[in-house]
PDB file of C-alpha atoms in Angstrom:
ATOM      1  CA  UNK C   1     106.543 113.249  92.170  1.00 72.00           C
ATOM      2  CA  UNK C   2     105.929 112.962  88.299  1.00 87.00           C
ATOM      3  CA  UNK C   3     104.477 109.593  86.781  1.00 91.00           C
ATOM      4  CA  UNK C   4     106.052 108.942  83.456  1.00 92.00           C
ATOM      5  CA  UNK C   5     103.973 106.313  83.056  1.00 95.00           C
ATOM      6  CA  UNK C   6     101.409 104.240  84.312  1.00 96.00           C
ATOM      7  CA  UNK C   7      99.645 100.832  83.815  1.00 97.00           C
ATOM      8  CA  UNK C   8      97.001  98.794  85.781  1.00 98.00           C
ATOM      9  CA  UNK C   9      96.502  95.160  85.506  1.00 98.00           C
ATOM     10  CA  UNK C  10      93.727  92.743  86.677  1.00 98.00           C
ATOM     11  CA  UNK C  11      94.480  90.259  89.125  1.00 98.00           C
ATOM     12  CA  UNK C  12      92.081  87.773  89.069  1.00 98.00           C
ATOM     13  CA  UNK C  13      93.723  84.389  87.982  1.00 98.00           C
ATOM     14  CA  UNK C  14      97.130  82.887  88.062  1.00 96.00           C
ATOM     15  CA  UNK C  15      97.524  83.760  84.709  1.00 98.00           C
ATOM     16  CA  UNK C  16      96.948  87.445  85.604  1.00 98.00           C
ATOM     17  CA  UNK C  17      99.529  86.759  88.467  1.00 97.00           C
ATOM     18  CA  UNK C  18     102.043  85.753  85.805  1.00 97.00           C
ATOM     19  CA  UNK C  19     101.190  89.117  83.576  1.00 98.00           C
ATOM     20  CA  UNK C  20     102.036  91.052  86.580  1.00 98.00           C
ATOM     21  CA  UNK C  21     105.688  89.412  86.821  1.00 97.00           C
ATOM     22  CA  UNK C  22     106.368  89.772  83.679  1.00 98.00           C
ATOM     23  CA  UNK C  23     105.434  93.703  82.819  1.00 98.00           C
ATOM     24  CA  UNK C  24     107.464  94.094  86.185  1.00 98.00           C
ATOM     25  CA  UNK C  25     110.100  92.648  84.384  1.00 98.00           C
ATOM     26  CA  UNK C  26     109.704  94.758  81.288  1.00 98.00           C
ATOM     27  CA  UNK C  27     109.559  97.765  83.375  1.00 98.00           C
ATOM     28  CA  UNK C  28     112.309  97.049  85.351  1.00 98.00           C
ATOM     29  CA  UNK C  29     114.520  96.938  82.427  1.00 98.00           C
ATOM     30  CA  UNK C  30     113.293  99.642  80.242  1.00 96.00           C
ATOM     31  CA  UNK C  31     114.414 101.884  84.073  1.00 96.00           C
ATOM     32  CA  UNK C  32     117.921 100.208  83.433  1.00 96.00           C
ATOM     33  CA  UNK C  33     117.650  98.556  86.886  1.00 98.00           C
ATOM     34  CA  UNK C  34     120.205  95.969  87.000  1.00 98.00           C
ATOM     35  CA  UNK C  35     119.467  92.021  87.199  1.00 97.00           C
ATOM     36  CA  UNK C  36     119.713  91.895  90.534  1.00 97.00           C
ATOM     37  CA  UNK C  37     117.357  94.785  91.155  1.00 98.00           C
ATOM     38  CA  UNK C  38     115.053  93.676  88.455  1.00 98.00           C
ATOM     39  CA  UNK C  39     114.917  90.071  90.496  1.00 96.00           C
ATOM     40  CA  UNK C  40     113.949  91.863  93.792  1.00 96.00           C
ATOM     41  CA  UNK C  41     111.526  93.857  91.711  1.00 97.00           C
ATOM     42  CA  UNK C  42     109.876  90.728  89.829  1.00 97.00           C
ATOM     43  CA  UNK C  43     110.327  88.501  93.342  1.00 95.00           C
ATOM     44  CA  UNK C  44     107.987  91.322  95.299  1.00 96.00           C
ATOM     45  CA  UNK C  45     105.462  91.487  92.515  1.00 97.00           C
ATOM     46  CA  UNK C  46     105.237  87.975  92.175  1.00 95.00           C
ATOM     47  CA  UNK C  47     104.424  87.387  95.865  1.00 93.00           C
ATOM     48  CA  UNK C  48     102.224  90.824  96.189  1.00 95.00           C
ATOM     49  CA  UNK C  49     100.618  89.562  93.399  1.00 96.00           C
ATOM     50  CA  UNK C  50      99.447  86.289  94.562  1.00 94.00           C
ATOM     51  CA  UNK C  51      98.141  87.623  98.022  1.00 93.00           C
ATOM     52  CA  UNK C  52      95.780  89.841  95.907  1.00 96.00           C
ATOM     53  CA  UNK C  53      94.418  86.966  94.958  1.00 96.00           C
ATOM     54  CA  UNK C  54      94.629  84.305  97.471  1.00 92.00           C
ATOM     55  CA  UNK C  55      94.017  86.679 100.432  1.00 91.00           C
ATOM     56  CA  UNK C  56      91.914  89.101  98.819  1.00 95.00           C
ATOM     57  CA  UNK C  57      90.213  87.285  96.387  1.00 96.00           C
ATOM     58  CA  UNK C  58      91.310  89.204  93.579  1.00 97.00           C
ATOM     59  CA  UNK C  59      91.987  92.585  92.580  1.00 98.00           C
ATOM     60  CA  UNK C  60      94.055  95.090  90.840  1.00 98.00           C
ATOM     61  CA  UNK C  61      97.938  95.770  90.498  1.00 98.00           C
ATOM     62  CA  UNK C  62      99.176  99.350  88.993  1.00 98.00           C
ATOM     63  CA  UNK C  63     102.924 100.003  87.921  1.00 98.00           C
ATOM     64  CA  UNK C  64     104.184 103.325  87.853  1.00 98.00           C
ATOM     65  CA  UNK C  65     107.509 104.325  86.403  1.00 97.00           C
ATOM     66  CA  UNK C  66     108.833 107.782  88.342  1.00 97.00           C
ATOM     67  CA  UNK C  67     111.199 110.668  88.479  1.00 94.00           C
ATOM     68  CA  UNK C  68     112.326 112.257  91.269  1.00 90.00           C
ATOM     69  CA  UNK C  69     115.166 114.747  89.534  1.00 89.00           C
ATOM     70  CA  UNK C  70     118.018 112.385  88.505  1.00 89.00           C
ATOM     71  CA  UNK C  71     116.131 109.400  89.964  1.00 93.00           C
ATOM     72  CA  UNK C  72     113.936 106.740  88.624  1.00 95.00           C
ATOM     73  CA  UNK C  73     112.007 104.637  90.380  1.00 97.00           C
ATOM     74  CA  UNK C  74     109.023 101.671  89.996  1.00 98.00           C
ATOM     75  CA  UNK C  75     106.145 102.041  91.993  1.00 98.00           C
ATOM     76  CA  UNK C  76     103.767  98.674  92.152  1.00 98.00           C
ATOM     77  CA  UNK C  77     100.602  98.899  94.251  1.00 98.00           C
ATOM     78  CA  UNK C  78      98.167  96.124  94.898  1.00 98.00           C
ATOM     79  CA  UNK C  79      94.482  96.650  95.687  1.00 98.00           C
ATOM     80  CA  UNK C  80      91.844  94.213  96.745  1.00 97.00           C
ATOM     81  CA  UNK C  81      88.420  94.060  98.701  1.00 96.00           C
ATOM     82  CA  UNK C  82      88.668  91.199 100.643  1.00 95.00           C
ATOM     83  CA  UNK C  83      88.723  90.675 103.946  1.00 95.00           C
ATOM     84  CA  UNK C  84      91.991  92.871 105.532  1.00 94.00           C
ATOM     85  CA  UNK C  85      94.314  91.744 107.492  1.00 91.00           C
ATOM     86  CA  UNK C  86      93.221  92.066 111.485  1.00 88.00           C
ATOM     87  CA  UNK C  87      97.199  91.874 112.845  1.00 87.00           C
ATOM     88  CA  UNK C  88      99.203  93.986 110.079  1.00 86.00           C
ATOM     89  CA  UNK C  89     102.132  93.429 112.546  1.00 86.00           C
ATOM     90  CA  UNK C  90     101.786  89.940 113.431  1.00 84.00           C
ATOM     91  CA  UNK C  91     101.046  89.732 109.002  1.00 83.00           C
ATOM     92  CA  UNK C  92     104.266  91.096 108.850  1.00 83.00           C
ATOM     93  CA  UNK C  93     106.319  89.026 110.832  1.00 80.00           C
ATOM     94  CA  UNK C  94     108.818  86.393 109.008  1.00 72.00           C
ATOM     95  CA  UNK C  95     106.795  83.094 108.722  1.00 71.00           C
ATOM     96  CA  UNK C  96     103.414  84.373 109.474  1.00 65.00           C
ATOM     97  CA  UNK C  97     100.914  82.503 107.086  1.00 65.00           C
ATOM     98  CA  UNK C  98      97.323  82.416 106.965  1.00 66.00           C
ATOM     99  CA  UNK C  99      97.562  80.367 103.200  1.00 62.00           C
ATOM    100  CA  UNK C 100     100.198  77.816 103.709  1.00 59.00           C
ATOM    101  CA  UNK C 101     102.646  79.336 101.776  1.00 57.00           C
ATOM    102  CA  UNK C 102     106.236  80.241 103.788  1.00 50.00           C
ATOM    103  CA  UNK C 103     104.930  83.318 105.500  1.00 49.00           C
ATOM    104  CA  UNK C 104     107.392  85.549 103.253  1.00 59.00           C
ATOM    105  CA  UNK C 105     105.129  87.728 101.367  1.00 75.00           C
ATOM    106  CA  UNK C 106     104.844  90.817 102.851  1.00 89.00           C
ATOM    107  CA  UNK C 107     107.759  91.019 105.329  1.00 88.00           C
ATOM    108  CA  UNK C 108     109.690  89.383 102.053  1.00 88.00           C
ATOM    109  CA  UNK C 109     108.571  92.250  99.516  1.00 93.00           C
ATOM    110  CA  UNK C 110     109.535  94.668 102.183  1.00 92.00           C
ATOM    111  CA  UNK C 111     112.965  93.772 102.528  1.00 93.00           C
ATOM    112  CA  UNK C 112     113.285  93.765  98.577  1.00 95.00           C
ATOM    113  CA  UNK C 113     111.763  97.177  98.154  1.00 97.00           C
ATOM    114  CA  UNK C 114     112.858 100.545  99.006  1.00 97.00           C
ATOM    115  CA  UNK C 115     110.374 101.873 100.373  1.00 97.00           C
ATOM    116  CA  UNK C 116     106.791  99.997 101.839  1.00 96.00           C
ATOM    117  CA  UNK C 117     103.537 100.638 102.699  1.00 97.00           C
ATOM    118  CA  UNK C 118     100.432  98.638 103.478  1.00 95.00           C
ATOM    119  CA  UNK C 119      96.916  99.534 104.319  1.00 96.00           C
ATOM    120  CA  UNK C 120      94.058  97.729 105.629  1.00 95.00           C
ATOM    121  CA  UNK C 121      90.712  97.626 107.006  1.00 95.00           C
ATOM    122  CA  UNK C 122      89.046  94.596 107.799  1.00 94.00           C
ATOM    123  CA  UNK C 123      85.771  93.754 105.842  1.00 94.00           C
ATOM    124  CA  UNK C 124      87.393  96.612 103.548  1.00 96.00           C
ATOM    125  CA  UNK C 125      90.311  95.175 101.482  1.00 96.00           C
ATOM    126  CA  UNK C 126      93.965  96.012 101.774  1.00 97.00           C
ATOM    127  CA  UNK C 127      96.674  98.109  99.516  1.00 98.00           C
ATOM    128  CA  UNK C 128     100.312  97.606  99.378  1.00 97.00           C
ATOM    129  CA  UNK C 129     102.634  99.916  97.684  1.00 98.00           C
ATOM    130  CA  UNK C 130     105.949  99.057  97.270  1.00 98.00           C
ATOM    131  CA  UNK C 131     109.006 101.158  95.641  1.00 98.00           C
ATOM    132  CA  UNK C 132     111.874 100.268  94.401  1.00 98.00           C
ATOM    133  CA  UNK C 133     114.570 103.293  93.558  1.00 97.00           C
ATOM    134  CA  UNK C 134     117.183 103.412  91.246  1.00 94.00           C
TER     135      UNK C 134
END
């Protein structure tokens, strides 16, 4: 499936959390997603985001605008090496929280997304790539 473009960020600070959101954003838009997409979009990077760096202790986040013959899509994948997540189905449960927070993060983004994938190893780091199709 052809990239038409591609951009990695640092996530290593809130700030860098708040980058994320807002290139999602941009991206969003410039793929003529409408508002309510471009919410989801921003909503999933926002909280995919901020387990990179809570959960993982930092890491990276790449966007990737696609084409898929008449379809365009955003592809957002978050990478860290912390510690993994040792129950990715219990993680992925509604209201499962190891940080405090409402336990919406990952089952949250995957409802928002169109497609979802997450892999971990534990003492490795975990990557979640999320897609959202036009």
């Amino acid at each position: 499936m052809p990239v038409l473009k591609a951009e990695s960020l640092q996530v290593r600070s809130e700030n860098d959390v708040v980058l994320v959101r807002q290139a999602a954003r941009k991206w969003a838009a410039e793929l003529g997603f409408s508002l309510v997409d471009q919410t989801k979009i921003v909503t999933a990077a926002s909280e995919l985001a901020r387990n990179t760096l809570i959960h993982g202790g930092g890491g990276a986040a790449r966007l990737e605008a696609l084409a898929e013959g008449v379809r365009k899509g955003l592809r957002l994948s978050f990478e860290d090496q912390g510690p993994g997540i040792a129950d990715l189905e219990l993680a992925l449960k509604d209201g499962y929280t190891t940080g405090g927070g409402l336990g919406l993060g990952l089952s949250g983004s995957k409802r928002l997304m169109s497609e979802f994938e997450v892999v971990s190893r534990v003492g490795e780091g975990t990557r979640v790539t999320v897609t959202k199709w036009k």
